[in-house]
PDB file of C-alpha atoms in Angstrom:
ATOM      1  CA  GLY A   1     -36.659  78.008  16.135  1.00  0.00           C
ATOM      2  CA  SER A   2     -35.434  75.140  18.276  1.00  0.00           C
ATOM      3  CA  TYR A   3     -38.343  75.603  20.668  1.00  0.00           C
ATOM      4  CA  GLY A   4     -40.987  75.052  17.992  1.00  0.00           C
ATOM      5  CA  LYS A   5     -42.000  71.696  19.453  1.00  0.00           C
ATOM      6  CA  LEU A   6     -42.894  73.223  22.812  1.00  0.00           C
ATOM      7  CA  LEU A   7     -44.678  76.086  21.076  1.00  0.00           C
ATOM      8  CA  LYS A   8     -46.773  73.644  19.053  1.00  0.00           C
ATOM      9  CA  ALA A   9     -47.664  71.680  22.183  1.00  0.00           C
ATOM     10  CA  TYR A  10     -48.686  74.878  23.949  1.00  0.00           C
ATOM     11  CA  TYR A  11     -51.084  76.001  21.226  1.00  0.00           C
ATOM     12  CA  ALA A  12     -52.477  72.499  20.846  1.00  0.00           C
ATOM     13  CA  LYS A  13     -53.475  72.454  24.505  1.00  0.00           C
ATOM     14  CA  GLN A  14     -54.272  76.136  24.969  1.00  0.00           C
ATOM     15  CA  ASP A  15     -58.009  75.785  24.344  1.00  0.00           C
ATOM     16  CA  ALA A  16     -58.460  72.412  25.985  1.00  0.00           C
ATOM     17  CA  GLU A  17     -60.846  72.293  28.924  1.00  0.00           C
ATOM     18  CA  LYS A  18     -59.386  71.084  32.202  1.00  0.00           C
ATOM     19  CA  SER A  19     -60.912  67.851  33.439  1.00  0.00           C
ATOM     20  CA  ALA A  20     -60.701  66.404  36.941  1.00  0.00           C
ATOM     21  CA  VAL A  21     -57.091  65.842  37.943  1.00  0.00           C
ATOM     22  CA  SER A  22     -56.252  62.145  37.826  1.00  0.00           C
ATOM     23  CA  GLY A  23     -53.751  60.373  40.029  1.00  0.00           C
ATOM     24  CA  ASP A  24     -51.262  60.120  37.153  1.00  0.00           C
ATOM     25  CA  SER A  25     -51.696  63.788  36.329  1.00  0.00           C
ATOM     26  CA  MET A  26     -51.090  64.740  39.956  1.00  0.00           C
ATOM     27  CA  LYS A  27     -47.917  62.687  40.029  1.00  0.00           C
ATOM     28  CA  LYS A  28     -46.774  64.310  36.802  1.00  0.00           C
ATOM     29  CA  SER A  29     -47.486  67.775  38.191  1.00  0.00           C
ATOM     30  CA  ALA A  30     -45.679  66.967  41.426  1.00  0.00           C
ATOM     31  CA  LEU A  31     -42.594  65.839  39.518  1.00  0.00           C
ATOM     32  CA  MET A  32     -42.820  68.960  37.348  1.00  0.00           C
ATOM     33  CA  LYS A  33     -42.898  71.173  40.435  1.00  0.00           C
ATOM     34  CA  SER A  34     -39.988  69.344  42.024  1.00  0.00           C
ATOM     35  CA  SER A  35     -37.872  69.667  38.864  1.00  0.00           C
ATOM     36  CA  ALA A  36     -38.708  73.357  38.472  1.00  0.00           C
ATOM     37  CA  ASP A  37     -37.747  74.000  42.096  1.00  0.00           C
ATOM     38  CA  ALA A  38     -34.410  72.249  41.484  1.00  0.00           C
ATOM     39  CA  LEU A  39     -33.794  74.418  38.408  1.00  0.00           C
ATOM     40  CA  LYS A  40     -34.569  77.591  40.341  1.00  0.00           C
ATOM     41  CA  LYS A  41     -32.061  76.535  43.011  1.00  0.00           C
ATOM     42  CA  SER A  42     -29.284  75.702  40.546  1.00  0.00           C
ATOM     43  CA  ALA A  43     -29.880  78.897  38.534  1.00  0.00           C
ATOM     44  CA  ASN A  44     -29.672  80.950  41.722  1.00  0.00           C
ATOM     45  CA  ALA A  45     -26.466  79.105  42.651  1.00  0.00           C
ATOM     46  CA  LEU A  46     -24.935  80.325  39.391  1.00  0.00           C
ATOM     47  CA  ASN A  47     -25.981  83.869  40.305  1.00  0.00           C
ATOM     48  CA  ASN A  48     -24.170  83.668  43.650  1.00  0.00           C
ATOM     49  CA  GLU A  49     -21.323  86.212  43.687  1.00  0.00           C
ATOM     50  CA  ALA A  50     -19.171  83.982  45.886  1.00  0.00           C
ATOM     51  CA  LEU A  51     -18.889  81.431  43.069  1.00  0.00           C
ATOM     52  CA  TRP A  52     -17.173  84.011  40.862  1.00  0.00           C
ATOM     53  CA  GLU A  53     -14.593  85.312  43.331  1.00  0.00           C
ATOM     54  CA  LYS A  54     -10.964  84.269  43.125  1.00  0.00           C
ATOM     55  CA  LYS A  55      -9.848  81.950  45.908  1.00  0.00           C
ATOM     56  CA  GLN A  56      -6.665  80.456  47.279  1.00  0.00           C
ATOM     57  CA  ILE A  57      -6.454  77.143  45.423  1.00  0.00           C
ATOM     58  CA  THR A  58      -4.010  74.405  46.432  1.00  0.00           C
ATOM     59  CA  LYS A  59      -2.632  72.385  43.535  1.00  0.00           C
ATOM     60  CA  LYS A  60       0.186  69.940  42.934  1.00  0.00           C
ATOM     61  CA  ASP A  61       3.057  71.146  40.805  1.00  0.00           C
ATOM     62  CA  GLU A  62       3.118  68.825  37.778  1.00  0.00           C
ATOM     63  CA  LYS A  63       6.923  68.755  37.670  1.00  0.00           C
ATOM     64  CA  THR A  64       7.917  68.537  41.334  1.00  0.00           C
ATOM     65  CA  GLY A  65       4.787  67.004  42.828  1.00  0.00           C
ATOM     66  CA  GLU A  66       4.849  69.616  45.569  1.00  0.00           C
ATOM     67  CA  GLU A  67       1.659  71.362  46.647  1.00  0.00           C
ATOM     68  CA  ILE A  68       1.481  75.005  45.689  1.00  0.00           C
ATOM     69  CA  THR A  69      -1.107  77.654  46.483  1.00  0.00           C
ATOM     70  CA  ILE A  70      -2.304  79.974  43.749  1.00  0.00           C
ATOM     71  CA  GLU A  71      -5.046  82.546  43.448  1.00  0.00           C
ATOM     72  CA  ASP A  72      -7.562  81.471  40.851  1.00  0.00           C
ATOM     73  CA  TYR A  73     -11.245  80.829  40.249  1.00  0.00           C
ATOM     74  CA  ASP A  74     -12.509  77.542  41.629  1.00  0.00           C
ATOM     75  CA  TRP A  75     -13.128  75.943  38.260  1.00  0.00           C
ATOM     76  CA  ASP A  76     -14.165  72.638  39.788  1.00  0.00           C
ATOM     77  CA  ALA A  77     -16.939  74.373  41.742  1.00  0.00           C
ATOM     78  CA  ILE A  78     -17.962  76.435  38.715  1.00  0.00           C
ATOM     79  CA  THR A  79     -18.104  73.342  36.492  1.00  0.00           C
ATOM     80  CA  LYS A  80     -20.134  71.411  39.056  1.00  0.00           C
ATOM     81  CA  THR A  81     -22.628  74.264  39.419  1.00  0.00           C
ATOM     82  CA  VAL A  82     -23.001  74.730  35.651  1.00  0.00           C
ATOM     83  CA  LYS A  83     -23.474  70.961  35.203  1.00  0.00           C
ATOM     84  CA  SER A  84     -26.244  70.907  37.825  1.00  0.00           C
ATOM     85  CA  PHE A  85     -27.924  73.818  36.068  1.00  0.00           C
ATOM     86  CA  VAL A  86     -27.747  72.056  32.682  1.00  0.00           C
ATOM     87  CA  ASP A  87     -29.126  68.797  34.112  1.00  0.00           C
ATOM     88  CA  ASP A  88     -31.987  70.568  35.898  1.00  0.00           C
ATOM     89  CA  TYR A  89     -32.816  72.659  32.837  1.00  0.00           C
ATOM     90  CA  ASN A  90     -33.005  69.551  30.649  1.00  0.00           C
ATOM     91  CA  SER A  91     -35.264  67.822  33.149  1.00  0.00           C
ATOM     92  CA  VAL A  92     -37.693  70.753  33.231  1.00  0.00           C
ATOM     93  CA  VAL A  93     -37.823  71.092  29.442  1.00  0.00           C
ATOM     94  CA  LYS A  94     -38.456  67.368  28.991  1.00  0.00           C
ATOM     95  CA  LEU A  95     -41.228  67.251  31.590  1.00  0.00           C
ATOM     96  CA  ALA A  96     -42.807  70.498  30.363  1.00  0.00           C
ATOM     97  CA  GLY A  97     -43.212  69.033  26.878  1.00  0.00           C
ATOM     98  CA  ASN A  98     -45.546  66.422  28.362  1.00  0.00           C
ATOM     99  CA  SER A  99     -47.342  68.736  30.777  1.00  0.00           C
ATOM    100  CA  ASP A 100     -51.137  69.036  30.916  1.00  0.00           C
ATOM    101  CA  SER A 101     -50.847  72.683  31.951  1.00  0.00           C
ATOM    102  CA  LYS A 102     -50.863  75.447  29.359  1.00  0.00           C
ATOM    103  CA  ASP A 103     -49.249  77.742  31.950  1.00  0.00           C
ATOM    104  CA  VAL A 104     -46.343  75.332  32.375  1.00  0.00           C
ATOM    105  CA  LEU A 105     -45.967  75.086  28.595  1.00  0.00           C
ATOM    106  CA  ARG A 106     -46.169  78.850  28.095  1.00  0.00           C
ATOM    107  CA  ASN A 107     -43.414  79.500  30.632  1.00  0.00           C
ATOM    108  CA  ALA A 108     -41.293  76.688  29.213  1.00  0.00           C
ATOM    109  CA  VAL A 109     -41.650  78.145  25.705  1.00  0.00           C
ATOM    110  CA  TRP A 110     -40.486  81.516  27.007  1.00  0.00           C
ATOM    111  CA  MET A 111     -37.560  79.876  28.797  1.00  0.00           C
ATOM    112  CA  THR A 112     -36.350  77.931  25.755  1.00  0.00           C
ATOM    113  CA  GLY A 113     -36.742  81.062  23.628  1.00  0.00           C
ATOM    114  CA  MET A 114     -34.539  83.022  26.007  1.00  0.00           C
ATOM    115  CA  THR A 115     -31.976  80.214  25.877  1.00  0.00           C
ATOM    116  CA  GLU A 116     -31.977  80.356  22.082  1.00  0.00           C
ATOM    117  CA  ALA A 117     -31.501  84.133  22.214  1.00  0.00           C
ATOM    118  CA  ASN A 118     -28.301  83.523  24.210  1.00  0.00           C
ATOM    119  CA  ASP A 119     -27.067  80.746  21.931  1.00  0.00           C
ATOM    120  CA  ASN A 120     -23.869  82.545  20.934  1.00  0.00           C
ATOM    121  CA  LEU A 121     -22.726  83.242  24.503  1.00  0.00           C
ATOM    122  CA  LEU A 122     -23.723  79.752  25.627  1.00  0.00           C
ATOM    123  CA  SER A 123     -21.691  78.128  22.863  1.00  0.00           C
ATOM    124  CA  LYS A 124     -18.638  80.139  23.942  1.00  0.00           C
ATOM    125  CA  ALA A 125     -19.171  78.682  27.415  1.00  0.00           C
ATOM    126  CA  GLY A 126     -19.258  75.143  26.051  1.00  0.00           C
ATOM    127  CA  ILE A 127     -23.052  74.805  26.187  1.00  0.00           C
ATOM    128  CA  THR A 128     -24.954  73.863  23.034  1.00  0.00           C
ATOM    129  CA  VAL A 129     -28.663  73.196  22.612  1.00  0.00           C
ATOM    130  CA  GLY A 130     -29.468  70.052  20.665  1.00  0.00           C
ATOM    131  CA  LYS A 131     -32.411  67.820  19.892  1.00  0.00           C
ATOM    132  CA  GLY A 132     -35.464  68.317  22.072  1.00  0.00           C
ATOM    133  CA  ASN A 133     -34.117  71.647  23.376  1.00  0.00           C
ATOM    134  CA  GLN A 134     -31.664  69.705  25.553  1.00  0.00           C
ATOM    135  CA  MET A 135     -28.484  71.452  26.669  1.00  0.00           C
ATOM    136  CA  GLU A 136     -25.149  69.708  26.245  1.00  0.00           C
ATOM    137  CA  LEU A 137     -22.098  70.774  28.251  1.00  0.00           C
ATOM    138  CA  ASN A 138     -18.497  70.464  27.081  1.00  0.00           C
ATOM    139  CA  GLU A 139     -16.523  70.763  30.320  1.00  0.00           C
ATOM    140  CA  ASP A 140     -13.188  71.215  28.543  1.00  0.00           C
ATOM    141  CA  VAL A 141     -14.482  74.270  26.687  1.00  0.00           C
ATOM    142  CA  LEU A 142     -16.109  75.622  29.843  1.00  0.00           C
ATOM    143  CA  LYS A 143     -12.855  75.530  31.796  1.00  0.00           C
ATOM    144  CA  LYS A 144     -11.037  77.530  29.110  1.00  0.00           C
ATOM    145  CA  VAL A 145     -13.646  80.240  28.544  1.00  0.00           C
ATOM    146  CA  ASP A 146     -13.078  83.881  29.473  1.00  0.00           C
ATOM    147  CA  ILE A 147     -14.584  84.311  32.947  1.00  0.00           C
ATOM    148  CA  ARG A 148     -16.290  87.494  31.759  1.00  0.00           C
ATOM    149  CA  THR A 149     -18.424  85.459  29.362  1.00  0.00           C
ATOM    150  CA  LEU A 150     -19.690  83.301  32.215  1.00  0.00           C
ATOM    151  CA  LYS A 151     -20.360  86.312  34.418  1.00  0.00           C
ATOM    152  CA  THR A 152     -22.367  87.929  31.628  1.00  0.00           C
ATOM    153  CA  LEU A 153     -24.464  84.783  31.251  1.00  0.00           C
ATOM    154  CA  PHE A 154     -25.002  83.869  34.849  1.00  0.00           C
ATOM    155  CA  THR A 155     -24.616  86.846  37.185  1.00  0.00           C
ATOM    156  CA  GLY A 156     -26.655  89.897  37.987  1.00  0.00           C
ATOM    157  CA  HIS A 157     -30.212  91.058  37.460  1.00  0.00           C
ATOM    158  CA  ASN A 158     -31.599  90.133  34.019  1.00  0.00           C
ATOM    159  CA  SER A 159     -28.813  87.634  33.333  1.00  0.00           C
ATOM    160  CA  LEU A 160     -29.857  84.350  31.734  1.00  0.00           C
ATOM    161  CA  ALA A 161     -29.587  82.574  35.085  1.00  0.00           C
ATOM    162  CA  ASP A 162     -31.728  85.230  36.774  1.00  0.00           C
ATOM    163  CA  LYS A 163     -34.442  85.021  34.112  1.00  0.00           C
ATOM    164  CA  ILE A 164     -34.483  81.231  34.112  1.00  0.00           C
ATOM    165  CA  ALA A 165     -34.757  81.183  37.918  1.00  0.00           C
ATOM    166  CA  THR A 166     -37.808  83.458  37.621  1.00  0.00           C
ATOM    167  CA  LYS A 167     -39.428  81.255  34.982  1.00  0.00           C
ATOM    168  CA  ALA A 168     -38.618  78.105  36.942  1.00  0.00           C
ATOM    169  CA  ASN A 169     -40.527  79.617  39.853  1.00  0.00           C
ATOM    170  CA  SER A 170     -43.475  80.357  37.553  1.00  0.00           C
ATOM    171  CA  ILE A 171     -43.406  76.784  36.229  1.00  0.00           C
ATOM    172  CA  SER A 172     -43.335  75.440  39.788  1.00  0.00           C
ATOM    173  CA  ASN A 173     -46.381  77.513  40.739  1.00  0.00           C
ATOM    174  CA  ALA A 174     -48.250  76.512  37.575  1.00  0.00           C
ATOM    175  CA  ALA A 175     -47.543  72.827  38.234  1.00  0.00           C
ATOM    176  CA  ALA A 176     -48.809  73.193  41.791  1.00  0.00           C
ATOM    177  CA  ARG A 177     -52.068  74.718  40.551  1.00  0.00           C
ATOM    178  CA  THR A 178     -52.519  71.895  38.043  1.00  0.00           C
ATOM    179  CA  SER A 179     -52.117  69.311  40.783  1.00  0.00           C
ATOM    180  CA  GLY A 180     -55.128  70.718  42.584  1.00  0.00           C
ATOM    181  CA  THR A 181     -53.190  71.203  45.786  1.00  0.00           C
ATOM    182  CA  TYR A 182     -52.598  74.941  45.501  1.00  0.00           C
ATOM    183  CA  LYS A 183     -54.242  76.819  48.376  1.00  0.00           C
ATOM    184  CA  SER A 184     -55.670  80.335  48.310  1.00  0.00           C
ATOM    185  CA  ASN A 185     -53.103  81.471  50.866  1.00  0.00           C
ATOM    186  CA  GLY A 186     -50.255  80.321  48.620  1.00  0.00           C
ATOM    187  CA  THR A 187     -49.346  77.164  50.527  1.00  0.00           C
ATOM    188  CA  TYR A 188     -49.268  73.611  49.232  1.00  0.00           C
ATOM    189  CA  SER A 189     -50.741  70.493  50.759  1.00  0.00           C
ATOM    190  CA  ASN A 190     -48.517  67.611  51.851  1.00  0.00           C
ATOM    191  CA  ALA A 191     -49.999  65.494  49.078  1.00  0.00           C
ATOM    192  CA  LEU A 192     -47.790  67.169  46.489  1.00  0.00           C
ATOM    193  CA  ALA A 193     -44.618  66.428  48.418  1.00  0.00           C
ATOM    194  CA  GLU A 194     -45.744  62.852  49.011  1.00  0.00           C
ATOM    195  CA  LEU A 195     -46.416  62.328  45.317  1.00  0.00           C
ATOM    196  CA  ALA A 196     -43.004  63.704  44.385  1.00  0.00           C
ATOM    197  CA  SER A 197     -41.373  61.434  46.930  1.00  0.00           C
ATOM    198  CA  SER A 198     -43.229  58.360  45.706  1.00  0.00           C
ATOM    199  CA  LYS A 199     -42.219  59.171  42.119  1.00  0.00           C
ATOM    200  CA  VAL A 200     -38.575  59.327  43.105  1.00  0.00           C
ATOM    201  CA  ASP A 201     -38.909  55.974  44.897  1.00  0.00           C
ATOM    202  CA  GLU A 202     -40.408  54.425  41.780  1.00  0.00           C
ATOM    203  CA  GLU A 203     -37.501  55.574  39.638  1.00  0.00           C
ATOM    204  CA  VAL A 204     -34.764  54.313  41.961  1.00  0.00           C
TER     205      VAL A 204
END
């Protein structure tokens, strides 16, 4: 399957003993957690019922130039939300492939497998999965798809978006544990947030 690379990486690291967490590893884990949190947020945004309700949309009549109001889905908002989801998904998959955590890898393997299982519906929505398990979005196809296809993919309990949000949360927690900043009461130290912030500054 297309997620074979992640699967191979998972089994290669499954039996490895964990050594002391280095500064680089902590930074990597912090970035992994941050990316997973972003994916959870964007997946949940897709599962928001308000996104899929018809609204009063004001458009310009192509012939007269006059503004007209029609009832339609807000395709600009839908496209923006799907694009954010695709970008966040790709970021998580890329980072997970280089993770030191077998828990992160295991959850990422599950996530890419679920994506592959929905390949047919995703392609109808203009989303294909290419090299490196990276999603590619065709916005023109997305805007012409039957809204029911998108609702099936992204709304409700056990939808693809719902399952990916759950796995993103698991990846986030696994990355936090790897960083060594996970507390017994479920909270995280400020060090993780600081590392994530410093990583962002380095990339700017």
